[in-house]
Amino acid sequence: RSPDHHLLDEATRVSELARELQDSASALISRTWNEEQGLRQRALALESDLRRLQSSLASAFKSPSFDHRCAEKVEEEMFRAKFLLSDGDVASLLPSKDHGRFLKMFLGPVNVRATRKEVRLKVKEEYNSYRDRTAFLFLLFPSMLLFLRSWIWKGCFPALPVQLYQAWLLFLYTSLALRENILRVNGSDIRPWWVYHHYCAMLMALISITWEIKGQPDCASKQKGVQLFLVWAIMQGIAMLLQNRYQRQRLYTRIALGKAKRMDVVWGETAGVEGQLWLLCPILFILQGFEAYVGMLLLRTAFVGVVSEWQVVACGALLVLMAVGNFANTVQTLMVKSRF
Amino acid sequence: RSPDHHLLDEATRVSELARELQDSASALISRTWNEEQGLRQRALALESDLRRLQSSLASAFKSPSFDHRCAEKVEEEMFRAKFLLSDGDVASLLPSKDHGRFLKMFLGPVNVRATRKEVRLKVKEEYNSYRDRTAFLFLLFPSMLLFLRSWIWKGCFPALPVQLYQAWLLFLYTSLALRENILRVNGSDIRPWWVYHHYCAMLMALISITWEIKGQPDCASKQKGVQLFLVWAIMQGIAMLLQNRYQRQRLYTRIALGKAKRMDVVWGETAGVEGQLWLLCPILFILQGFEAYVGMLLLRTAFVGVVSEWQVVACGALLVLMAVGNFANTVQTLMVKSRF
Ligand SMILES: CC(C)(COP(=O)(O)OP(=O)(O)OC[C@H]1O[C@@H](n2cnc3c(N)ncnc32)[C@H](O)[C@@H]1OP(=O)(O)O)[C@@H](O)C(=O)NCCC(=O)NCCS
Ligand SMILES: CC(C)(COP(=O)(O)OP(=O)(O)OC[C@H]1O[C@@H](n2cnc3c(N)ncnc32)[C@H](O)[C@@H]1OP(=O)(O)O)[C@@H](O)C(=O)NCCC(=O)NCCS
């Protein structure tokens, strides 16, 4: 046969292979779907069993002859079952109820839940390394602005660089908020506040963009607000760096122990990073205090009257709110941890 | 046995069931993963076969004795194989190379590709209905601002409502750009330009937020830029409504025909919506012309000197760029379609 026909044979073979592959893939997808449906059904049945049991238990508690040691055992078994349903491999097959309004608003009804645990851990690691990368920029940008202000711009910020920086902040916080929501969907136990905190920060970045950067004359006092904002940003960068170091190490410990889930928090904690937490927290508290102070200063500059834009007031109020929330949630985290 | 012990038995049973369910789920996940790996391997081998064939074909073309009818057949078979690999069910199992920088920047390395075709179609439908909902707001907001300006605000926009509107625009375009990128990952054939177009629009919204809304005296001429921007937005709303109507109907036709993929475009087209396209396009061209005109006016207001902020120039230039790009891509789409 001629070489041309050889080519044609080869092409026919490849196209045939492709068709077979397509058939196998489509069979696999529909078979997997059916098996998943079966598991889903079983999980739903189990969930309703659990609900029934819960109410039986509640009414049993009311009877005077009720054996409390027995009740404890019942609760333990139920906890175990619930834990498997919410954090085990089944969970990834269940319709995830909690994609959250924020993700829906930005992405629509797309599924961002990874089925395999390895992928979920990879997403978490990438989140951590993203935060590392941004923490440096977080220190660099505002420091540079403040530096250039005194060395080149003669005490007066030009509007464009500051606004570019603020736009970057807006992007950054949006992306952090999206990523954290995705982590939650993938089973992270991140406290809701840390996500709300980033919504507040997004709002603040947006407001600060509309904030008019006034020029000469007397810009030093008119730009007090911007300057304070930048100082806060530098602090935020420091907090992020410290927090990242601690959380990355914690994740590695947990992965190394092969236990990256809530029930094992105590393991991760005792295994070397607990000490770091007690070092980190005082620094965090100081930074949070400073955050509140900057917020107050912003409020004061607005009320004393040098700068009287509503943006300054709003940013000040948001900063105070974030400081209080951060403080309360750090304390709560510590309390939960020390209870173990 | 006492009722307490009955409860305990029940709880033990449920917890046992949960454990079994967990085991089945974890087995299913790892088995599916292994089978997917197998298919992936086969797909990769096929891809390299295709590459090899491609180069053999290229060198065969150089020989004078080459049979061109045969080459055509070879190319046809190869096209078929490539199509299955890129658009068939295998595609959803292959590592998706094209998540794109934009999605990675905002979401990190998370997989947004749906495995099942039904889900992919649902995402598309939701995107269409999202656009419908926003198209109305798109008409409503700027019309209201323009209306209030002449009836209540006496010819002078206050800054806050306009900035709120611009912030909404920024959110909207970001979310559209994210959703379109997700659609692309899920196999939509949307032209890259329509996505870039939304990046430009995001940039424009961001720039317009920093754009200072000047007040009295003589705000009518100082606010010329804002006013033109709003007029453009209304036009954009009209274009969106028309386009949505056509594209929704098109999607339905394609779903009804059970063929929602590229190769079958011609089917969707001839089946009733082609007429609509020839009605839609002249309107789109007029709107695009108007878009360029508004861009020019913005550039002129900046250069003639009433408003001399860089934001006005940048928005004008972006508008002209978008108009040209939209026009070129609409024409190209029409050309591709009429070739069938
Ligand atoms: C207090 C703190 C160190 C505790 O961290 P932790 O030990 O990881 O806390 P938890 O055990 O409650 O963590 C539960 C989950 O939430 C995550 N998490 C906790 N705090 C987080 C934060 N601030 N941002 C993002 N994720 C956070 C953890 O990574 C963990 O995720 P996982 O379930 O996927 O593994 C941490 O919350 C923190 O640094 N907070 C202070 C932040 C702050 O105040 N910044 C501004 C200062 S100006
Ligand atoms: C010209 C036009 C009507 C063609 O639409 P179409 O027939 O769907 O075009 P195609 O066949 O090339 O579509 C291919 C894919 O891209 C999508 N698509 C096309 N244009 C799109 C757009 N502007 N935005 C989002 N998606 C678009 C289609 O939905 C289709 O998706 P699918 O593969 O998932 O089914 C459309 O692109 C359009 O309306 N463009 C003009 C927009 C404009 O100029 N607006 C501003 C005016 S001021």
mmCIF file of C-alpha atoms in Angstrom, chain A:
data_model
loop_
_atom_site.group_PDB
_atom_site.id
_atom_site.type_symbol
_atom_site.label_atom_id
_atom_site.label_comp_id
_atom_site.label_asym_id
_atom_site.label_seq_id
_atom_site.Cartn_x
_atom_site.Cartn_y
_atom_site.Cartn_z
ATOM 1 C CA ARG A 1 0.000 0.000 0.000
ATOM 2 C CA SER A 2 1.131 3.527 -0.693
ATOM 3 C CA PRO A 3 2.370 5.796 2.125
ATOM 4 C CA ASP A 4 -0.725 7.950 1.553
ATOM 5 C CA HIS A 5 -2.954 5.058 2.364
ATOM 6 C CA HIS A 6 -0.882 4.224 5.324
ATOM 7 C CA LEU A 7 -1.594 7.740 6.612
ATOM 8 C CA LEU A 8 -5.284 7.258 6.042
ATOM 9 C CA ASP A 9 -5.309 3.960 7.919
ATOM 10 C CA GLU A 10 -3.521 5.607 10.775
ATOM 11 C CA ALA A 11 -6.006 8.484 10.841
ATOM 12 C CA THR A 12 -8.944 6.119 10.789
ATOM 13 C CA ARG A 13 -7.434 4.196 13.669
ATOM 14 C CA VAL A 14 -6.917 7.356 15.716
ATOM 15 C CA SER A 15 -10.435 8.542 15.047
ATOM 16 C CA GLU A 16 -11.759 5.125 16.043
ATOM 17 C CA LEU A 17 -9.755 5.268 19.268
ATOM 18 C CA ALA A 18 -11.174 8.698 19.984
ATOM 19 C CA ARG A 19 -14.677 7.375 19.549
ATOM 20 C CA GLU A 20 -14.010 4.496 21.929
ATOM 21 C CA LEU A 21 -12.520 6.877 24.454
ATOM 22 C CA GLN A 22 -15.583 9.092 24.183
ATOM 23 C CA ASP A 23 -17.831 6.101 24.824
ATOM 24 C CA SER A 24 -15.835 4.980 27.844
ATOM 25 C CA ALA A 25 -15.818 8.495 29.262
ATOM 26 C CA SER A 26 -19.511 8.998 28.805
ATOM 27 C CA ALA A 27 -20.198 5.588 30.351
ATOM 28 C CA LEU A 28 -17.958 6.372 33.301
ATOM 29 C CA ILE A 29 -19.599 9.730 33.890
ATOM 30 C CA SER A 30 -23.121 8.357 33.878
ATOM 31 C CA ARG A 31 -22.197 5.321 35.961
ATOM 32 C CA THR A 32 -20.452 7.493 38.546
ATOM 33 C CA TRP A 33 -23.433 9.807 38.608
ATOM 34 C CA ASN A 34 -25.782 6.905 39.279
ATOM 35 C CA GLU A 35 -23.637 5.514 42.065
ATOM 36 C CA GLU A 36 -23.359 8.969 43.567
ATOM 37 C CA GLN A 37 -27.121 9.300 43.424
ATOM 38 C CA GLY A 38 -27.411 6.043 45.373
ATOM 39 C CA LEU A 39 -25.063 7.311 48.054
ATOM 40 C CA ARG A 40 -26.880 10.610 48.169
ATOM 41 C CA GLN A 41 -30.154 8.814 48.777
ATOM 42 C CA ARG A 42 -28.608 6.845 51.609
ATOM 43 C CA ALA A 43 -27.138 10.001 53.109
ATOM 44 C CA LEU A 44 -30.492 11.770 52.999
ATOM 45 C CA ALA A 45 -32.167 8.809 54.705
ATOM 46 C CA LEU A 46 -29.470 8.873 57.340
ATOM 47 C CA GLU A 47 -29.952 12.566 57.903
ATOM 48 C CA SER A 48 -33.653 12.080 58.547
ATOM 49 C CA ASP A 49 -32.848 9.165 60.894
ATOM 50 C CA LEU A 50 -30.574 11.486 62.790
ATOM 51 C CA ARG A 51 -33.238 14.151 63.046
ATOM 52 C CA ARG A 52 -35.746 11.603 64.323
ATOM 53 C CA LEU A 53 -33.264 10.333 66.872
ATOM 54 C CA GLN A 54 -32.539 13.860 67.996
ATOM 55 C CA SER A 55 -36.168 14.522 68.796
ATOM 56 C CA SER A 56 -36.600 11.139 70.499
ATOM 57 C CA LEU A 57 -33.611 11.992 72.630
ATOM 58 C CA ALA A 58 -35.041 15.392 73.472
ATOM 59 C CA SER A 59 -38.323 13.886 74.652
ATOM 60 C CA ALA A 60 -36.510 11.105 76.530
ATOM 61 C CA PHE A 61 -34.624 13.769 78.469
ATOM 62 C CA LYS A 62 -37.918 14.968 79.868
ATOM 63 C CA SER A 63 -38.799 11.634 81.441
ATOM 64 C CA PRO A 64 -37.621 11.411 85.083
ATOM 65 C CA SER A 65 -36.420 7.818 84.787
ATOM 66 C CA PHE A 66 -33.990 8.736 82.038
ATOM 67 C CA ASP A 67 -30.501 7.285 82.288
ATOM 68 C CA HIS A 68 -28.027 10.072 81.694
ATOM 69 C CA ARG A 69 -25.033 7.849 81.135
ATOM 70 C CA CYS A 70 -26.923 6.211 78.338
ATOM 71 C CA ALA A 71 -27.828 9.593 76.878
ATOM 72 C CA GLU A 72 -24.187 10.525 76.745
ATOM 73 C CA LYS A 73 -23.401 7.429 74.734
ATOM 74 C CA VAL A 74 -26.290 8.157 72.369
ATOM 75 C CA GLU A 75 -25.009 11.664 71.830
ATOM 76 C CA GLU A 76 -21.537 10.392 71.170
ATOM 77 C CA GLU A 77 -22.736 7.990 68.490
ATOM 78 C CA MET A 78 -24.862 10.693 66.936
ATOM 79 C CA PHE A 79 -21.950 13.118 66.905
ATOM 80 C CA ARG A 80 -19.835 10.535 65.147
ATOM 81 C CA ALA A 81 -22.482 9.991 62.477
ATOM 82 C CA LYS A 82 -23.008 13.714 61.981
ATOM 83 C CA PHE A 83 -19.321 14.301 61.700
ATOM 84 C CA LEU A 84 -18.956 11.689 58.967
ATOM 85 C CA LEU A 85 -21.891 13.196 57.083
ATOM 86 C CA SER A 86 -20.564 16.724 57.276
ATOM 87 C CA ASP A 87 -16.833 16.162 56.960
ATOM 88 C CA GLY A 88 -16.306 12.712 55.493
ATOM 89 C CA ASP A 89 -16.091 11.758 51.864
ATOM 90 C CA VAL A 90 -19.872 11.590 51.623
ATOM 91 C CA ALA A 91 -20.029 15.294 52.262
ATOM 92 C CA SER A 92 -18.387 16.012 48.925
ATOM 93 C CA LEU A 93 -21.166 14.124 47.168
ATOM 94 C CA LEU A 94 -24.022 15.830 48.966
ATOM 95 C CA PRO A 95 -25.522 18.934 47.389
ATOM 96 C CA SER A 96 -23.526 21.649 49.086
ATOM 97 C CA LYS A 97 -26.100 23.894 50.650
ATOM 98 C CA ASP A 98 -23.741 26.577 51.725
ATOM 99 C CA HIS A 99 -22.217 28.053 48.626
ATOM 100 C CA GLY A 100 -23.204 31.376 50.119
ATOM 101 C CA ARG A 101 -24.671 34.503 48.604
ATOM 102 C CA PHE A 102 -21.308 36.088 47.927
ATOM 103 C CA LEU A 103 -20.057 33.299 45.678
ATOM 104 C CA LYS A 104 -23.428 33.072 43.921
ATOM 105 C CA MET A 105 -23.401 36.797 43.274
ATOM 106 C CA PHE A 106 -20.010 36.722 41.612
ATOM 107 C CA LEU A 107 -19.880 33.287 40.033
ATOM 108 C CA GLY A 108 -23.410 32.058 39.570
ATOM 109 C CA PRO A 109 -24.483 28.530 40.454
ATOM 110 C CA VAL A 110 -21.207 26.800 39.653
ATOM 111 C CA ASN A 111 -19.814 24.070 41.877
ATOM 112 C CA VAL A 112 -16.441 24.876 43.388
ATOM 113 C CA ARG A 113 -16.283 21.910 45.704
ATOM 114 C CA ALA A 114 -13.420 19.513 44.991
ATOM 115 C CA THR A 115 -14.248 15.856 45.452
ATOM 116 C CA ARG A 116 -10.836 14.651 46.476
ATOM 117 C CA LYS A 117 -9.198 15.571 49.722
ATOM 118 C CA GLU A 118 -5.799 16.057 48.076
ATOM 119 C CA VAL A 119 -7.232 18.736 45.822
ATOM 120 C CA ARG A 120 -8.882 20.430 48.768
ATOM 121 C CA LEU A 121 -5.573 20.563 50.603
ATOM 122 C CA LYS A 122 -3.901 21.962 47.507
ATOM 123 C CA VAL A 123 -6.464 24.768 47.343
ATOM 124 C CA LYS A 124 -5.737 25.556 50.972
ATOM 125 C CA GLU A 125 -1.991 25.579 50.405
ATOM 126 C CA GLU A 126 -2.354 27.826 47.410
ATOM 127 C CA TYR A 127 -4.463 30.199 49.485
ATOM 128 C CA ASN A 128 -1.703 30.340 52.062
ATOM 129 C CA SER A 129 0.992 30.999 49.521
ATOM 130 C CA TYR A 130 -1.183 33.648 47.860
ATOM 131 C CA ARG A 131 -1.435 35.392 51.184
ATOM 132 C CA ASP A 132 2.318 35.197 51.568
ATOM 133 C CA ARG A 133 2.906 36.796 48.223
ATOM 134 C CA THR A 134 0.410 39.566 48.892
ATOM 135 C CA ALA A 135 1.657 40.217 52.417
ATOM 136 C CA PHE A 136 4.924 41.466 50.950
ATOM 137 C CA LEU A 137 3.180 43.756 48.490
ATOM 138 C CA PHE A 138 1.014 44.848 51.385
ATOM 139 C CA LEU A 139 4.110 46.089 53.143
ATOM 140 C CA LEU A 140 5.848 47.354 50.043
ATOM 141 C CA PHE A 141 3.184 49.511 48.392
ATOM 142 C CA PRO A 142 2.122 51.740 51.288
ATOM 143 C CA SER A 143 5.708 52.026 52.560
ATOM 144 C CA MET A 144 6.811 53.179 49.152
ATOM 145 C CA LEU A 145 4.001 55.692 48.932
ATOM 146 C CA LEU A 146 4.856 57.100 52.336
ATOM 147 C CA PHE A 147 8.541 57.135 51.468
ATOM 148 C CA LEU A 148 8.050 58.863 48.117
ATOM 149 C CA ARG A 149 5.760 61.362 49.749
ATOM 150 C CA SER A 150 8.439 62.715 52.020
ATOM 151 C CA TRP A 151 11.408 62.311 49.638
ATOM 152 C CA ILE A 152 10.072 63.201 46.223
ATOM 153 C CA TRP A 153 6.538 64.491 46.426
ATOM 154 C CA LYS A 154 7.412 67.077 49.127
ATOM 155 C CA GLY A 155 4.734 66.039 51.602
ATOM 156 C CA CYS A 156 1.917 65.834 49.053
ATOM 157 C CA PHE A 157 0.501 62.630 47.602
ATOM 158 C CA PRO A 158 -0.410 62.842 43.928
ATOM 159 C CA ALA A 159 -3.804 61.230 43.368
ATOM 160 C CA LEU A 160 -2.991 58.566 40.784
ATOM 161 C CA PRO A 161 -0.486 56.348 42.633
ATOM 162 C CA VAL A 162 -2.643 56.339 45.743
ATOM 163 C CA GLN A 163 -5.727 55.435 43.725
ATOM 164 C CA LEU A 164 -3.865 52.694 41.889
ATOM 165 C CA TYR A 165 -2.888 51.288 45.246
ATOM 166 C CA GLN A 166 -6.477 51.488 46.487
ATOM 167 C CA ALA A 167 -7.740 49.737 43.366
ATOM 168 C CA TRP A 168 -5.202 46.988 43.999
ATOM 169 C CA LEU A 169 -6.528 46.698 47.552
ATOM 170 C CA LEU A 170 -10.070 46.363 46.267
ATOM 171 C CA PHE A 171 -9.016 43.591 43.907
ATOM 172 C CA LEU A 172 -7.019 41.886 46.626
ATOM 173 C CA TYR A 173 -9.800 41.839 49.186
ATOM 174 C CA THR A 174 -12.340 40.697 46.625
ATOM 175 C CA SER A 175 -10.100 37.841 45.662
ATOM 176 C CA LEU A 176 -9.396 36.918 49.292
ATOM 177 C CA ALA A 177 -13.104 36.952 50.085
ATOM 178 C CA LEU A 178 -13.849 34.752 47.064
ATOM 179 C CA ARG A 179 -11.086 32.328 47.959
ATOM 180 C CA GLU A 180 -12.182 32.087 51.573
ATOM 181 C CA ASN A 181 -15.722 31.376 50.522
ATOM 182 C CA ILE A 182 -14.391 28.632 48.279
ATOM 183 C CA LEU A 183 -12.395 27.223 51.173
ATOM 184 C CA ARG A 184 -15.544 27.155 53.290
ATOM 185 C CA VAL A 185 -17.385 25.250 50.627
ATOM 186 C CA ASN A 186 -14.495 22.816 50.659
ATOM 187 C CA GLY A 187 -14.908 22.192 54.349
ATOM 188 C CA SER A 188 -12.667 24.744 56.019
ATOM 189 C CA ASP A 189 -13.712 25.753 59.511
ATOM 190 C CA ILE A 190 -12.795 29.368 59.046
ATOM 191 C CA ARG A 191 -14.902 31.556 61.300
ATOM 192 C CA PRO A 192 -17.487 33.603 59.400
ATOM 193 C CA TRP A 193 -16.082 36.791 60.852
ATOM 194 C CA TRP A 194 -12.757 36.512 59.013
ATOM 195 C CA VAL A 195 -14.732 36.511 55.798
ATOM 196 C CA TYR A 196 -17.001 39.389 56.846
ATOM 197 C CA HIS A 197 -13.845 41.196 57.813
ATOM 198 C CA HIS A 198 -12.774 41.031 54.188
ATOM 199 C CA TYR A 199 -16.166 42.286 53.038
ATOM 200 C CA CYS A 200 -15.638 45.294 55.305
ATOM 201 C CA ALA A 201 -12.154 45.754 53.887
ATOM 202 C CA MET A 202 -13.550 45.606 50.343
ATOM 203 C CA LEU A 203 -16.066 48.270 51.245
ATOM 204 C CA MET A 204 -13.344 50.386 52.774
ATOM 205 C CA ALA A 205 -11.116 50.075 49.705
ATOM 206 C CA LEU A 206 -14.037 51.051 47.491
ATOM 207 C CA ILE A 207 -14.897 54.049 49.633
ATOM 208 C CA SER A 208 -11.290 55.137 49.774
ATOM 209 C CA ILE A 209 -11.143 55.234 45.972
ATOM 210 C CA THR A 210 -13.912 57.839 45.860
ATOM 211 C CA TRP A 211 -12.057 59.795 48.494
ATOM 212 C CA GLU A 212 -10.713 62.889 46.857
ATOM 213 C CA ILE A 213 -6.975 63.388 47.176
ATOM 214 C CA LYS A 214 -6.609 67.131 47.633
ATOM 215 C CA GLY A 215 -3.496 68.920 46.530
ATOM 216 C CA GLN A 216 -1.791 72.175 47.483
ATOM 217 C CA PRO A 217 -2.085 74.391 49.381
ATOM 218 C CA ASP A 218 -1.821 72.863 52.836
ATOM 219 C CA CYS A 219 -2.064 69.309 51.615
ATOM 220 C CA ALA A 220 -0.197 67.908 54.613
ATOM 221 C CA SER A 221 -3.224 68.430 56.838
ATOM 222 C CA LYS A 222 -5.798 67.714 54.139
ATOM 223 C CA GLN A 223 -4.138 64.396 53.397
ATOM 224 C CA LYS A 224 -3.982 63.308 57.028
ATOM 225 C CA GLY A 225 -6.665 60.734 56.331
ATOM 226 C CA VAL A 226 -4.818 59.097 53.444
ATOM 227 C CA GLN A 227 -1.667 58.975 55.494
ATOM 228 C CA LEU A 228 -3.388 57.217 58.382
ATOM 229 C CA PHE A 229 -4.967 54.797 55.962
ATOM 230 C CA LEU A 230 -1.528 53.867 54.642
ATOM 231 C CA VAL A 231 -0.142 53.409 58.127
ATOM 232 C CA TRP A 232 -2.997 51.023 58.843
ATOM 233 C CA ALA A 233 -2.203 49.131 55.659
ATOM 234 C CA ILE A 234 1.399 48.608 56.747
ATOM 235 C CA MET A 235 0.163 47.184 60.032
ATOM 236 C CA GLN A 236 -2.197 44.895 58.225
ATOM 237 C CA GLY A 237 0.766 43.632 56.227
ATOM 238 C CA ILE A 238 2.723 42.833 59.366
ATOM 239 C CA ALA A 239 -0.265 41.039 60.898
ATOM 240 C CA MET A 240 -0.698 39.035 57.724
ATOM 241 C CA LEU A 241 2.937 37.956 57.603
ATOM 242 C CA LEU A 242 2.898 36.726 61.181
ATOM 243 C CA GLN A 243 -0.431 35.003 60.832
ATOM 244 C CA ASN A 244 0.661 33.312 57.598
ATOM 245 C CA ARG A 245 3.784 31.911 59.160
ATOM 246 C CA TYR A 246 1.782 30.400 61.959
ATOM 247 C CA GLN A 247 -1.020 29.044 59.788
ATOM 248 C CA ARG A 248 1.235 27.543 57.157
ATOM 249 C CA GLN A 249 3.170 25.682 59.813
ATOM 250 C CA ARG A 250 -0.092 24.548 61.369
ATOM 251 C CA LEU A 251 -1.394 23.216 58.057
ATOM 252 C CA TYR A 252 1.837 21.328 57.458
ATOM 253 C CA THR A 253 1.698 19.778 60.908
ATOM 254 C CA ARG A 254 -1.844 18.706 60.283
ATOM 255 C CA ILE A 255 -1.077 17.276 56.860
ATOM 256 C CA ALA A 256 1.959 15.487 58.230
ATOM 257 C CA LEU A 257 -0.251 13.930 60.878
ATOM 258 C CA GLY A 258 -2.595 12.915 58.103
ATOM 259 C CA LYS A 259 -5.409 14.634 59.900
ATOM 260 C CA ALA A 260 -6.553 17.847 58.439
ATOM 261 C CA LYS A 261 -9.970 18.100 60.000
ATOM 262 C CA ARG A 262 -11.752 19.788 62.833
ATOM 263 C CA MET A 263 -11.811 16.848 65.238
ATOM 264 C CA ASP A 264 -8.062 16.818 65.163
ATOM 265 C CA VAL A 265 -7.476 20.468 65.869
ATOM 266 C CA VAL A 266 -6.131 19.477 69.238
ATOM 267 C CA TRP A 267 -3.522 17.307 67.552
ATOM 268 C CA GLY A 268 -2.315 20.046 65.302
ATOM 269 C CA GLU A 269 -2.232 22.383 68.231
ATOM 270 C CA THR A 270 -0.248 20.282 70.654
ATOM 271 C CA ALA A 271 2.135 19.241 67.936
ATOM 272 C CA GLY A 272 4.432 22.216 68.072
ATOM 273 C CA VAL A 273 2.475 25.256 66.941
ATOM 274 C CA GLU A 274 0.609 25.986 70.153
ATOM 275 C CA GLY A 275 3.606 27.843 71.505
ATOM 276 C CA GLN A 276 3.647 30.031 68.409
ATOM 277 C CA LEU A 277 0.019 30.935 68.936
ATOM 278 C CA TRP A 278 0.710 32.353 72.383
ATOM 279 C CA LEU A 279 3.491 34.429 70.883
ATOM 280 C CA LEU A 280 1.383 35.579 67.937
ATOM 281 C CA CYS A 281 -1.678 36.647 69.853
ATOM 282 C CA PRO A 282 -0.187 39.450 71.961
ATOM 283 C CA ILE A 283 1.238 40.956 68.781
ATOM 284 C CA LEU A 284 -2.164 40.604 67.116
ATOM 285 C CA PHE A 285 -3.818 42.319 70.066
ATOM 286 C CA ILE A 286 -1.413 45.229 69.838
ATOM 287 C CA LEU A 287 -2.057 45.540 66.109
ATOM 288 C CA GLN A 288 -5.792 45.385 66.687
ATOM 289 C CA GLY A 289 -5.531 48.096 69.317
ATOM 290 C CA PHE A 290 -3.580 50.176 66.846
ATOM 291 C CA GLU A 291 -6.218 49.510 64.190
ATOM 292 C CA ALA A 292 -8.905 50.893 66.499
ATOM 293 C CA TYR A 293 -6.686 53.871 67.275
ATOM 294 C CA VAL A 294 -6.224 54.676 63.590
ATOM 295 C CA GLY A 295 -9.981 54.393 63.163
ATOM 296 C CA MET A 296 -10.515 56.862 65.995
ATOM 297 C CA LEU A 297 -7.969 59.250 64.526
ATOM 298 C CA LEU A 298 -9.790 59.153 61.214
ATOM 299 C CA LEU A 299 -13.073 59.890 62.955
ATOM 300 C CA ARG A 300 -11.411 62.738 64.818
ATOM 301 C CA THR A 301 -9.821 64.342 61.745
ATOM 302 C CA ALA A 302 -13.303 64.321 60.261
ATOM 303 C CA PHE A 303 -15.045 65.840 63.266
ATOM 304 C CA VAL A 304 -12.361 68.330 64.218
ATOM 305 C CA GLY A 305 -12.947 69.680 60.774
ATOM 306 C CA VAL A 306 -9.774 69.746 58.684
ATOM 307 C CA VAL A 307 -11.116 67.005 56.422
ATOM 308 C CA SER A 308 -14.853 66.722 56.399
ATOM 309 C CA GLU A 309 -15.657 64.184 53.736
ATOM 310 C CA TRP A 310 -18.076 61.391 54.574
ATOM 311 C CA GLN A 311 -15.520 58.909 53.240
ATOM 312 C CA VAL A 312 -13.182 59.631 56.115
ATOM 313 C CA VAL A 313 -15.948 59.063 58.641
ATOM 314 C CA ALA A 314 -17.042 55.836 56.984
ATOM 315 C CA CYS A 315 -13.498 54.469 56.802
ATOM 316 C CA GLY A 316 -12.909 55.372 60.428
ATOM 317 C CA ALA A 317 -16.098 53.643 61.534
ATOM 318 C CA LEU A 318 -15.266 50.546 59.485
ATOM 319 C CA LEU A 319 -11.779 50.382 60.993
ATOM 320 C CA VAL A 320 -13.149 50.532 64.526
ATOM 321 C CA LEU A 321 -15.727 47.876 63.675
ATOM 322 C CA MET A 322 -13.063 45.609 62.194
ATOM 323 C CA ALA A 323 -10.767 46.084 65.180
ATOM 324 C CA VAL A 324 -13.526 45.157 67.622
ATOM 325 C CA GLY A 325 -14.594 42.170 65.570
ATOM 326 C CA ASN A 326 -11.040 40.935 65.098
ATOM 327 C CA PHE A 327 -10.384 41.233 68.796
ATOM 328 C CA ALA A 328 -13.558 39.427 69.820
ATOM 329 C CA ASN A 329 -12.933 36.617 67.369
ATOM 330 C CA THR A 330 -9.291 36.162 68.285
ATOM 331 C CA VAL A 331 -10.289 35.909 71.933
ATOM 332 C CA GLN A 332 -13.016 33.397 71.109
ATOM 333 C CA THR A 333 -10.590 31.308 69.065
ATOM 334 C CA LEU A 334 -8.177 31.253 71.985
ATOM 335 C CA MET A 335 -10.965 30.260 74.368
ATOM 336 C CA VAL A 336 -12.074 27.394 72.168
ATOM 337 C CA LYS A 337 -8.527 26.165 71.831
ATOM 338 C CA SER A 338 -7.721 26.287 75.522
ATOM 339 C CA ARG A 339 -10.837 24.276 76.282
ATOM 340 C CA PHE A 340 -9.315 21.195 74.682
#
